[in-house]
XYZ file of C-alpha atoms in Angstrom:
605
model
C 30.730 63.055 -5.953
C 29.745 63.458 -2.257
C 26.015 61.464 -3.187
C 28.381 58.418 -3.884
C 30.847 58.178 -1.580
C 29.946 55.531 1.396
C 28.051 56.755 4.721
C 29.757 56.257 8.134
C 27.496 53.394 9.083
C 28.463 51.812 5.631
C 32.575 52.086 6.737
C 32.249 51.066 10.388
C 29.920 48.493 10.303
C 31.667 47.145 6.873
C 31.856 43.239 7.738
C 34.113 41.990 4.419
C 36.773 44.176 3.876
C 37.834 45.964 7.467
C 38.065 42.496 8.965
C 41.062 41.422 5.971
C 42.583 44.255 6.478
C 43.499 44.316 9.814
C 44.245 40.059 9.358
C 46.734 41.322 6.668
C 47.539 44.895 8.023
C 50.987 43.882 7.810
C 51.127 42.552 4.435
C 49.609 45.930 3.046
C 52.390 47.945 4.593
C 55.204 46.154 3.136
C 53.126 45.998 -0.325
C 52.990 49.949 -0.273
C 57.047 49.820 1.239
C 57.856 47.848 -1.835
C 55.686 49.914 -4.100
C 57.205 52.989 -2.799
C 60.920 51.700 -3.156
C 60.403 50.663 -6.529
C 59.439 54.250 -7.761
C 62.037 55.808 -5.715
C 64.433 52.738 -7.567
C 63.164 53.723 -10.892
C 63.355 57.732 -9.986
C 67.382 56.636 -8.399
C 68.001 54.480 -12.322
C 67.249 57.617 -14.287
C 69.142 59.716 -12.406
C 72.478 57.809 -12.322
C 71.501 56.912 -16.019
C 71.378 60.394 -17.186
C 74.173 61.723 -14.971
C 76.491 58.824 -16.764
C 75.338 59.340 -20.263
C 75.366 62.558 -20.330
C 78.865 62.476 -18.533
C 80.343 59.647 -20.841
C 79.189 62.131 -24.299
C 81.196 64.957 -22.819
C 84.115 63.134 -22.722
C 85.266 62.688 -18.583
C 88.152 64.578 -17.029
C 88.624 60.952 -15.938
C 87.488 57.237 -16.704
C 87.159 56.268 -12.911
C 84.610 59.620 -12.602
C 82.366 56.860 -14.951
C 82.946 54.320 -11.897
C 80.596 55.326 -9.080
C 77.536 56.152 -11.476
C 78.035 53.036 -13.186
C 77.786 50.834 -10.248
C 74.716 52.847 -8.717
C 73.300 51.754 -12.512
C 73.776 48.545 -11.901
C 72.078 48.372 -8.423
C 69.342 50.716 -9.000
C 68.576 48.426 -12.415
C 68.479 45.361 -10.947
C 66.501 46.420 -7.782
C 63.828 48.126 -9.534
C 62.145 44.618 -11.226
C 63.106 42.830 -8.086
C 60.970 45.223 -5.869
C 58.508 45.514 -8.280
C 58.122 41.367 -8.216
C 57.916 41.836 -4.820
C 55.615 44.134 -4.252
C 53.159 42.349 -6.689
C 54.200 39.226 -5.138
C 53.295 40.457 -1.456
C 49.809 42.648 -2.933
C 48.377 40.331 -5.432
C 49.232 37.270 -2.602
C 47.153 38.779 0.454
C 44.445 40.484 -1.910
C 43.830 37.212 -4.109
C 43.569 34.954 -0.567
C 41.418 37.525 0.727
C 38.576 37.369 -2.508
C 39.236 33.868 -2.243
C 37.599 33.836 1.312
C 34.942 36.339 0.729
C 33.709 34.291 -2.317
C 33.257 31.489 0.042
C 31.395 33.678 2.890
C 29.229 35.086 0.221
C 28.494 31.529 -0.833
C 27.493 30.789 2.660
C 25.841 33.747 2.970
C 23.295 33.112 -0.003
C 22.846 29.096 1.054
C 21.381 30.784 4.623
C 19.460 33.137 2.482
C 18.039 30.721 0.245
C 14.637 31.011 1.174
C 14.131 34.226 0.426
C 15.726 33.847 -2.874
C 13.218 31.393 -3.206
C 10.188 34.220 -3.143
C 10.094 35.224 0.487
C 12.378 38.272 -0.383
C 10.718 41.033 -2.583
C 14.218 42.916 -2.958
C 16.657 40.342 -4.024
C 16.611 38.996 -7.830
C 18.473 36.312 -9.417
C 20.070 39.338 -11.421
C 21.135 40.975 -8.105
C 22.807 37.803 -7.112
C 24.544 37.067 -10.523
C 25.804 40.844 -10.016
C 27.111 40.227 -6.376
C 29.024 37.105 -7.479
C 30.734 38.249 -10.975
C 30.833 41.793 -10.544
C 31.064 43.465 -6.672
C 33.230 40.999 -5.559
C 35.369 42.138 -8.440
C 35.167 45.212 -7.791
C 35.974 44.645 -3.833
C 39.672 43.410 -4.877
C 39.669 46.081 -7.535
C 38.970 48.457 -4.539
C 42.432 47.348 -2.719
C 44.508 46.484 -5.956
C 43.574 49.684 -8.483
C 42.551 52.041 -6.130
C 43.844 51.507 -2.386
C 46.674 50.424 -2.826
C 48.000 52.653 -5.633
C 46.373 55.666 -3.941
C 48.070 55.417 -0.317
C 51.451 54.557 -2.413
C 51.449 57.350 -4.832
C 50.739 59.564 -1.861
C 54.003 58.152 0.802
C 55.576 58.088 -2.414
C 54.741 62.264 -2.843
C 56.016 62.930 0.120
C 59.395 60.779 -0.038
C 59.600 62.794 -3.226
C 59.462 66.475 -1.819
C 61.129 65.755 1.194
C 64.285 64.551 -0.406
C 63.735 68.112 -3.165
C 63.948 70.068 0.582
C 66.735 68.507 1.182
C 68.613 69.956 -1.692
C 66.155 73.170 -2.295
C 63.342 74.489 -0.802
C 62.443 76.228 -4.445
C 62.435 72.574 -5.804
C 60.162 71.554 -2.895
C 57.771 73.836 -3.536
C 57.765 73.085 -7.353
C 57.211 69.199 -6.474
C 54.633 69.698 -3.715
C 52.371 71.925 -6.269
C 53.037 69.540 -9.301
C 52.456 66.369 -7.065
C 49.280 67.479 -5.141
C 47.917 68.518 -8.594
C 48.827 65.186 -10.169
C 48.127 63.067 -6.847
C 44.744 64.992 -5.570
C 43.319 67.509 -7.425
C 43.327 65.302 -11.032
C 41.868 62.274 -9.488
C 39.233 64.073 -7.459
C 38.215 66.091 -10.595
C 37.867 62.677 -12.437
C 35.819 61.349 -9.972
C 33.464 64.383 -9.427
C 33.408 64.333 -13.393
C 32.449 61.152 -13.823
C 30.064 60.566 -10.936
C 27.047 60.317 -13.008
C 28.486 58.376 -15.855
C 29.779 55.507 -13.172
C 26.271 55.491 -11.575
C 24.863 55.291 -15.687
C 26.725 52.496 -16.335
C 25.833 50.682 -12.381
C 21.980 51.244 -13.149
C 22.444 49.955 -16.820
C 24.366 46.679 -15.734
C 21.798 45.911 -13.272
C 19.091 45.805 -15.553
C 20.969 43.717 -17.901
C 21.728 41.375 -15.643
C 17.966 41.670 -14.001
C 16.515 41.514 -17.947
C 19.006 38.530 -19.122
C 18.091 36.378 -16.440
C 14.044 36.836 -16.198
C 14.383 36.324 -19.593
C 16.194 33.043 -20.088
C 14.180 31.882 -17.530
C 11.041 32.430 -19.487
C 12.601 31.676 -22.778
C 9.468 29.567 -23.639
C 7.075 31.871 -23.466
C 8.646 34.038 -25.417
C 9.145 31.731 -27.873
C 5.706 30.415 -27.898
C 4.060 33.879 -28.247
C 6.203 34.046 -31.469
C 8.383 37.527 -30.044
C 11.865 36.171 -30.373
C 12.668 39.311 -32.117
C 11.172 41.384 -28.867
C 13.644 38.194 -26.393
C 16.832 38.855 -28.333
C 16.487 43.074 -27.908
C 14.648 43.936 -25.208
C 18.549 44.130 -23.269
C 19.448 46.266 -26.611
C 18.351 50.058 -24.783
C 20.505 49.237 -21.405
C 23.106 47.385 -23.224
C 23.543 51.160 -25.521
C 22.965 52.961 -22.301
C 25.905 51.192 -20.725
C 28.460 51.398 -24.014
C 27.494 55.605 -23.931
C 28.559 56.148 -20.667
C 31.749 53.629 -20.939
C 32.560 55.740 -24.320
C 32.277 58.840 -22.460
C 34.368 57.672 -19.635
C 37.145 56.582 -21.917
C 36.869 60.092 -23.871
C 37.541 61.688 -20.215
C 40.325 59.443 -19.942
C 42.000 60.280 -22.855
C 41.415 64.060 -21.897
C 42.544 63.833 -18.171
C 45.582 62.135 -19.633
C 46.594 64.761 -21.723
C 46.039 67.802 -19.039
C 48.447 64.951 -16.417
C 50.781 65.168 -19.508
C 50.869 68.882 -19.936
C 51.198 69.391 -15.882
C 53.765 66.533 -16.147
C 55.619 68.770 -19.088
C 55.802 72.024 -17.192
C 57.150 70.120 -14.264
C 59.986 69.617 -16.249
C 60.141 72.807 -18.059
C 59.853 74.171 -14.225
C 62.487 71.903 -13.272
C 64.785 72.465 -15.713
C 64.324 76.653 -15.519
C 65.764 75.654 -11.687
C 68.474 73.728 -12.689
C 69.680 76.300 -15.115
C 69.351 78.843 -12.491
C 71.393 76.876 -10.053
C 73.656 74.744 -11.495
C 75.068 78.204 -13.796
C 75.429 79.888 -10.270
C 78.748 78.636 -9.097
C 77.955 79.535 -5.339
C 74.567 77.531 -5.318
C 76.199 74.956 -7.250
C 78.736 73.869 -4.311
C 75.927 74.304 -1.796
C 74.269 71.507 -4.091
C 76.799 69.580 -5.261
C 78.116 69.398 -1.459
C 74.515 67.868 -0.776
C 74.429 65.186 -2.883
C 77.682 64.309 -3.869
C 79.969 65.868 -1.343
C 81.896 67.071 -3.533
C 83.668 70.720 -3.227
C 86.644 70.461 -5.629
C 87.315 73.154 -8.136
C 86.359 70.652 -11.079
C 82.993 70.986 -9.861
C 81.452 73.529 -12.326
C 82.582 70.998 -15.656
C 80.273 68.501 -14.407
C 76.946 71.153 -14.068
C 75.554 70.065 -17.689
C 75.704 66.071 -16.029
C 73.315 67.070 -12.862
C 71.380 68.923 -14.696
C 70.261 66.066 -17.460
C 70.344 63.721 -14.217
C 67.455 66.067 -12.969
C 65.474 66.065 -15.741
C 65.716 62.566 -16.833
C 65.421 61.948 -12.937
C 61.160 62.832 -13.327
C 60.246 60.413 -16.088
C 59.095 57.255 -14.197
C 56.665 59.966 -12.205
C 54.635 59.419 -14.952
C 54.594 55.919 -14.415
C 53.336 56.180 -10.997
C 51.046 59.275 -10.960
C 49.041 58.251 -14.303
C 46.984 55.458 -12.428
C 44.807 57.939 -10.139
C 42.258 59.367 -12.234
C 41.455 55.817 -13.024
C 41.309 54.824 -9.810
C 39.491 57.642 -8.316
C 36.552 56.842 -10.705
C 36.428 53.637 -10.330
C 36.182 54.170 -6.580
C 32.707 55.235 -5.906
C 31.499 51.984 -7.956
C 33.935 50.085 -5.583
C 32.267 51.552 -2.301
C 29.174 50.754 -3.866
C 29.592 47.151 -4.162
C 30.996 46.587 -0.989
C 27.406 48.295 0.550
C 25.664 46.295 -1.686
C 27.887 43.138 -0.124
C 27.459 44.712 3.136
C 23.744 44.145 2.723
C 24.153 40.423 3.014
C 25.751 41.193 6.450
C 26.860 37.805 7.723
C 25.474 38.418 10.782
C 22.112 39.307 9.702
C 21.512 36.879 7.120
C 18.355 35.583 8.062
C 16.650 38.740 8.101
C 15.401 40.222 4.315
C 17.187 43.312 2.663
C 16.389 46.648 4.259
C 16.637 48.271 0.830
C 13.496 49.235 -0.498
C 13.392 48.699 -4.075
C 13.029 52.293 -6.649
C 11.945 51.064 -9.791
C 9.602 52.928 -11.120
C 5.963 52.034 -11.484
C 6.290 51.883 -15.526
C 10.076 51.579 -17.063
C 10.909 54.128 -19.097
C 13.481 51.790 -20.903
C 10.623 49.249 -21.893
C 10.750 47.732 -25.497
C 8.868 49.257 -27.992
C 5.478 46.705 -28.986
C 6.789 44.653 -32.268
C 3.972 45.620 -35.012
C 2.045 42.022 -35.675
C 3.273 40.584 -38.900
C 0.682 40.657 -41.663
C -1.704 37.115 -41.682
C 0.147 36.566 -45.675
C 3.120 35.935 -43.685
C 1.926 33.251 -42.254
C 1.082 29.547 -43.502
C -2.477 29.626 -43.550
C -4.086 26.923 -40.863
C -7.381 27.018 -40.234
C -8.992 29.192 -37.677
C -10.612 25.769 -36.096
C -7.409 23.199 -36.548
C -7.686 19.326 -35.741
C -4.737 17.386 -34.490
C -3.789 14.384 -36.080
C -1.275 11.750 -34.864
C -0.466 9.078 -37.306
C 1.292 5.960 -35.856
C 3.616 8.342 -34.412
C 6.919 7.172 -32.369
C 9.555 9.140 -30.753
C 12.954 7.975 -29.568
C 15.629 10.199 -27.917
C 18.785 9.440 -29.227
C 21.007 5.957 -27.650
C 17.427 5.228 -26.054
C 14.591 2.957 -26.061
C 11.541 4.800 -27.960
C 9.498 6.308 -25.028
C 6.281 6.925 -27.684
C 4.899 3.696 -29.977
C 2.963 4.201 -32.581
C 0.413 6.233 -31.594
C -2.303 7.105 -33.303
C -4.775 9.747 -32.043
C -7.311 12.226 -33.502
C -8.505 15.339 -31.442
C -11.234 17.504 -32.935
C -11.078 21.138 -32.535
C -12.601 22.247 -28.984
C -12.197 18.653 -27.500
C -11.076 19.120 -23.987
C -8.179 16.293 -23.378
C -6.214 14.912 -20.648
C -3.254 12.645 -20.691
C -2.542 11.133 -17.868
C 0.139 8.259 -16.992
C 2.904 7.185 -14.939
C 6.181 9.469 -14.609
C 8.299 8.546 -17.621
C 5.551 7.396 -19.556
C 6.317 10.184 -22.463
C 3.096 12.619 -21.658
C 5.679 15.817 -21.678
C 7.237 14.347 -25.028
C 3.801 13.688 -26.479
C 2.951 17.740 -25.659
C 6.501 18.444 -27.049
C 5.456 16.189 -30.303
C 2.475 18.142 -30.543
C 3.873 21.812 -29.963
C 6.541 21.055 -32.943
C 9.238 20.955 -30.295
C 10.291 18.070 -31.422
C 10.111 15.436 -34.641
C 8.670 12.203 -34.407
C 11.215 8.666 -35.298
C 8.262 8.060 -37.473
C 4.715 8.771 -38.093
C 3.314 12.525 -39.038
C 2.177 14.932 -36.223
C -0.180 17.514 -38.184
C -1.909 20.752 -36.654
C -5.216 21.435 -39.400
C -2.726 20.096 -42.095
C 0.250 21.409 -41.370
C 3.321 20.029 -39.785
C 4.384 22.039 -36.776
C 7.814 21.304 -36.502
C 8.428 22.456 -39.720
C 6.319 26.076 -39.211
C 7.430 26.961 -36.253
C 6.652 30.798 -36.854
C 3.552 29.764 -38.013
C 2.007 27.262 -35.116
C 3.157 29.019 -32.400
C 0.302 31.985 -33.172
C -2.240 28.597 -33.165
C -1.032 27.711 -29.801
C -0.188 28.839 -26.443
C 1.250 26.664 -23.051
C 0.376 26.878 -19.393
C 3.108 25.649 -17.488
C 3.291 24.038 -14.239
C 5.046 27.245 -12.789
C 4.224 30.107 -15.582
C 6.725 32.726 -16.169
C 5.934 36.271 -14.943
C 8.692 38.830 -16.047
C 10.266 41.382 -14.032
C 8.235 44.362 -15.521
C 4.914 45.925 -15.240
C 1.789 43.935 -15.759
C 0.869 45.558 -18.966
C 4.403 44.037 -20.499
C 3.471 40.948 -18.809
C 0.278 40.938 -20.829
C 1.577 42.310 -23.894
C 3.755 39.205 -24.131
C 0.061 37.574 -25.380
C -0.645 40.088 -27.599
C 1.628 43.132 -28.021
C -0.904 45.407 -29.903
C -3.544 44.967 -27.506
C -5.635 47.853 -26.112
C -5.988 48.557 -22.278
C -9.907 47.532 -22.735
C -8.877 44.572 -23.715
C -6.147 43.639 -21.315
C -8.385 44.588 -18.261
C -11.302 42.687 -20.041
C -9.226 39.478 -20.368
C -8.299 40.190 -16.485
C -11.991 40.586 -15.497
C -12.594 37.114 -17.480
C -10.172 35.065 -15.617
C -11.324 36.885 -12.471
C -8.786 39.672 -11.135
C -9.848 42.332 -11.887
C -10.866 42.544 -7.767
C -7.175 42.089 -7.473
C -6.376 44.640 -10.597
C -8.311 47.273 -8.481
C -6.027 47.039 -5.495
C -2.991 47.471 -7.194
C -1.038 50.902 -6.899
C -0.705 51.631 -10.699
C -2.592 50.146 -12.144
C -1.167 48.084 -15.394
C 1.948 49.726 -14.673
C 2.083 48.138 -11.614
C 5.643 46.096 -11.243
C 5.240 42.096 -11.130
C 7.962 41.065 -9.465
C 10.664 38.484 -10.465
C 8.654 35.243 -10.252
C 5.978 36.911 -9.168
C 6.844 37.683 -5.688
C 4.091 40.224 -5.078
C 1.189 37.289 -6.593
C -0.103 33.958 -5.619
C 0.260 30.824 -7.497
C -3.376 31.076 -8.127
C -2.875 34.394 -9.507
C -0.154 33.791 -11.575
C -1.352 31.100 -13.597
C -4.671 33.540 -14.244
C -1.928 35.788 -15.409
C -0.317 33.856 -17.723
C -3.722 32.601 -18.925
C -4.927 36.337 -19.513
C -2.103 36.229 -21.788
C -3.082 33.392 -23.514
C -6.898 34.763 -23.932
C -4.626 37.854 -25.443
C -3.235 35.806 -28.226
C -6.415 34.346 -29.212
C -4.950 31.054 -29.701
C -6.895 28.249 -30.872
C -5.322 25.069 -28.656
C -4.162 25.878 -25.729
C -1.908 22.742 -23.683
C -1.464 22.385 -19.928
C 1.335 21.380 -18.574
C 0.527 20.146 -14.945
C -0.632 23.449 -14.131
C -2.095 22.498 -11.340
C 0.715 20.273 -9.546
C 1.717 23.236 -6.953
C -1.302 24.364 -5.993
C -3.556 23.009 -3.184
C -7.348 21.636 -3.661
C -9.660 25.087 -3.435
C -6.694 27.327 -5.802
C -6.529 24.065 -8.569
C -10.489 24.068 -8.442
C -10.654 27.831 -8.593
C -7.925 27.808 -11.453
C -9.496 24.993 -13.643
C -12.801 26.274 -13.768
C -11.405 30.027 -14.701
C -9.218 27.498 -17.372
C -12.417 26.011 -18.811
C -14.591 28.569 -18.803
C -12.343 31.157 -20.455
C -11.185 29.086 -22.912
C -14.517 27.742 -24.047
C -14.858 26.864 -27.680
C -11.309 26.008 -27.796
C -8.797 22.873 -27.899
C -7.555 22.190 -24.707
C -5.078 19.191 -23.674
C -3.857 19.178 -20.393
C -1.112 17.188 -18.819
C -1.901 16.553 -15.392
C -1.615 13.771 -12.434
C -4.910 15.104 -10.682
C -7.506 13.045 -10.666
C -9.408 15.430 -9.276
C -9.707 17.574 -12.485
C -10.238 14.781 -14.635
C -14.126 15.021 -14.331
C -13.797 18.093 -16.352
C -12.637 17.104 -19.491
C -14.264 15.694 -22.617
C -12.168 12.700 -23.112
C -8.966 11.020 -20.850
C -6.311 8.942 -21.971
C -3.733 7.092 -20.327
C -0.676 7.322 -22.555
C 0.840 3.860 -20.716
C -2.404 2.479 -22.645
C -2.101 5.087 -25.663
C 1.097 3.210 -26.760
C -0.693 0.373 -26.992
C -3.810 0.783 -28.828
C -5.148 1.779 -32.062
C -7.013 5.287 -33.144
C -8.399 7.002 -30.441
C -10.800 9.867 -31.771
């Protein structure tokens, strides 16, 4: 457990917990006075209870000997759920105002951080984020309410326990002090040793759900448009099974660790009750003890034995109720001190410089979906390997709105190179949209060699590939980035289709290779870069229209030059319609149409 716990710099430099605690020093001593006072409350109720009952069954030299026990009943039973409302009152008050105010530092913290979650950090995703703001501060109030908290309690509440046993018996003392330190110490330190590994299993597996989930619903569309939604909905499936194994395990511990607190609970009592026997059958021990807690030295004294000695036994019941928390707590603990480093990274006071943590993923993951076998061609609709596009008086509407697209009609031969250009809000996106099968036209008939595309999606999306304005890279190696494109494809042909859209210069300088991480966003690439990336993929697929989506908006003169002639060259031979606001790159293409115009005219071919 030792590789978990929290380094000394980690504790004294801790900038989100130490400072609440000493604000509400005050209000954590009187939750752990009130914690401690109920259990002693609910150890008092028993007692009386048991010493009555078992009094009132054997029949009472005397009603008024019913009196006193009665009326400590009373007290004891209605101070128990007050304490206890208390106590949560005071602890859940101070604990909930102080994740309150954290929440809002971290907030700050991130808005002076945001450029480097922009790209300027290499070390902070949007999955580490998501994780700092659902799960470690969560884990931060877990670490004063379920493990803190209950641990210092448990612990004052030990040693209220055996001092008040050496008051009466030094035997019974040393009984208590072995069955409490087991129960209080040794248990929850053996559950946390235990379970070290597991905790850290389940840590690693949550991050990379949360760092999977988001990269991919962020690139949603190119998943989709490579046709791998199959590969999108599982690829979380191995860390997601990873995560529910360890949890499983943990519980089966639990379940285990509970019984051994029950059996060390039951020969407390046995232990116990092998004392009471001994003492309250010995008349001379039995004054010493009845003197101590009841002052009472008459000659009656030895009828009422049977009463103290069910008082006793009923007496260590709510233990239970108090001691069964630990293990729990101890294991969650070393998760606990691990988000509050990871929140002790985004130091308040240093938020303007980048993480110090280097990240340790490993060049290729070992947890990386398995390539999806390429369906067989008879699955698909069969479009011709050199498709036309066809728009026939086509109009588009978005629902309570004017139509945006009026009747256009508009023929582009296979390996045309076409750009739409027009004013912003002039429908080019929706007519790319139209096109892809993204959406339906009001009226008119979009057709791709044929064949309607909203209607195939499956089908079109192997005819067509997108490059956006800002193309997706995942968080995963380059060869999974290419794979995307093509996931049968050899490593000849991935480094040929990086040598056509010229990087393989690049390729070379990279530490592993195609198992080389790209960062989230790329990070670690240039825009320039990127988009060759994303169009390596494309050349992967070996799709026959490819459409541009202002891929060339955030990129300066000499990158969009050096981009759109890697564009046309590559991607010779094939359809290519480009969205774009550059005049610049308009020289390049076969035909341009304004779509302002467009909605205006008749058939443009």
């Amino acid at each position: 457990m030792s590789r978990n716990m929290p380094n000394k710099p980690t504790l004294r430099h801790d900038e989100w917990v130490q400072p609440y605690l000493r604000k509400y020093g005050k209000a954590l001593a009187l939750a752990i006075f009130l914690s401690v006072a109920t259990s002693v409350f609910a150890c008092a109720l028993m007692f009386t209870s048991g010493y009555m009952i078992s009094l009132a069954a054997a029949v009472p030299l005397t009603v008024l000997a019913l009196h006193v026990p009665s009326l400590f009943v009373r007290i004891f039973g209605i101070g128990k759920p007050l304490l206890r409302y208390g106590e949560k009152l005071v602890s859940h008050d101070w604990v909930l105002r102080m994740t309150s105010e954290m929440r809002r530092k971290l907030f700050v913290v991130l808005e002076r951080r945001a450029n480097n979650l922009d790209g300027r950090s290499k070390n902070t995703t949007l999955g580490s984020v998501l994780a700092l703001l659902n799960d470690d501060i969560g884990n931060v109030q877990n670490l004063i309410m379920r493990s803190m908290l209950p641990l210092l309690s448990t612990w004052v509440f030990a040693l209220v326990i055996t001092g008040m046993c050496g008051v009466l018996s030094w035997h019974l003392a040393a009984i208590m002090l072995a069955v409490l330190l087991l129960l209080s110490v040794v248990v929850p330190l053996y559950s946390a040793a235990a379970n070290s590994a597991r905790t850290a299993a389940i840590k690693a597996a949550q991050k990379n759900i949360y760092d999977d989930l988001t990269d991919d619903v962020l690139g949603i569309s190119d998943w989709i448009l490579s046709g791998r939604q199959n590969d999108y909905l599982h690829r979380i499936d191995a860390s997601l099974e990873k995560r529910a194994r360890a949890k499983h395990a943990i519980a089966k511990f639990e379940r285990n660790i509970a019984l051994v607190s029950q059996i060390i609970y039951c020969i407390c009592i046995v232990a116990v009750l092998l004392w009471a026997y001994a003492v309250f059958c010995n008349p001379q021990e039995l004054q010493g003890i009845l003197g101590a807690i009841a002052a009472s030295g008459s000659e009656n004294a030895p009828a009422y034995a049977p009463n103290w000695i069910a008082a006793f036994i009923l007496c260590l019941f709510p233990l239970m109720e108090a001691f069964a928390p630990l293990p729990s707590a101890a294991m969650e603990y070393t998760e606990q001190i691990d988000a509050l480093s990871r929140l002790n990274s985004f130091n308040p006071k240093s938020a303007s410089k980048d993480d110090a943590v280097k990240p340790t993923r490993k060049a290729a993951r070992t947890a990386a979906p398995a390539a999806t076998p390429a369906r067989e061609d008879t699955a698909y609709c069969q479009i011709s390997s050199t498709p036309d596009i066809r728009l026939s008086n086509v109009s588009f509407a978005y629902p309570n709105c004017e139509e945006i697209i009026h009747g256009v009609n508009l023929s582009i031969p296979f390996g045309e190179k076409l750009a739409i250009t027009g004013r912003s809000g002039a429908g080019k996106t929706t007519l790319a949209k139209l096109i892809l099968g993204a959406l339906q036209p009001t009226r008119g008939e979009v057709t791709i060699g044929g064949i309607n595309p909203a209607t195939h999606q499956d089908d079109i999306w192997h005819t067509i590939g997108i490059l956006h304005q800002h193309p997706k890279l995942f968080n995963m190696t380059l060869r999974e980035n290419l794979a995307i494109g093509n996931p049968n494809a050899s490593n000849a042909q991935m480094l040929q289709v990086l040598e056509n859209v010229g990087l393989r210069a690049r390729f070379d300088k990279l530490p592993h290779g195609l198992d080389s991480i790209v960062q989230e966003s790329a990070f670690n690439f240039s825009g320039g870069e990127a988009h060759r990336i994303a169009l390596a993929r494309i050349l992967l697929a070996n799709q026959s229209i490819v459409v541009l989506d202002e891929p060339f908006a955030s990129l300066d003169a000499q990158t969009e030059q050096q981009v759109l002639d890697t564009v046309m060259r590559t991607l010779a031979g094939k359809t290519l319609i480009a969205i774009t606001h550059s005049e610049a790159s308009l020289a390049a293409f076969d035909q341009t149409i304004n779509l302002s115009e467009l909605n205006n005219l008749g058939e443009i071919s």
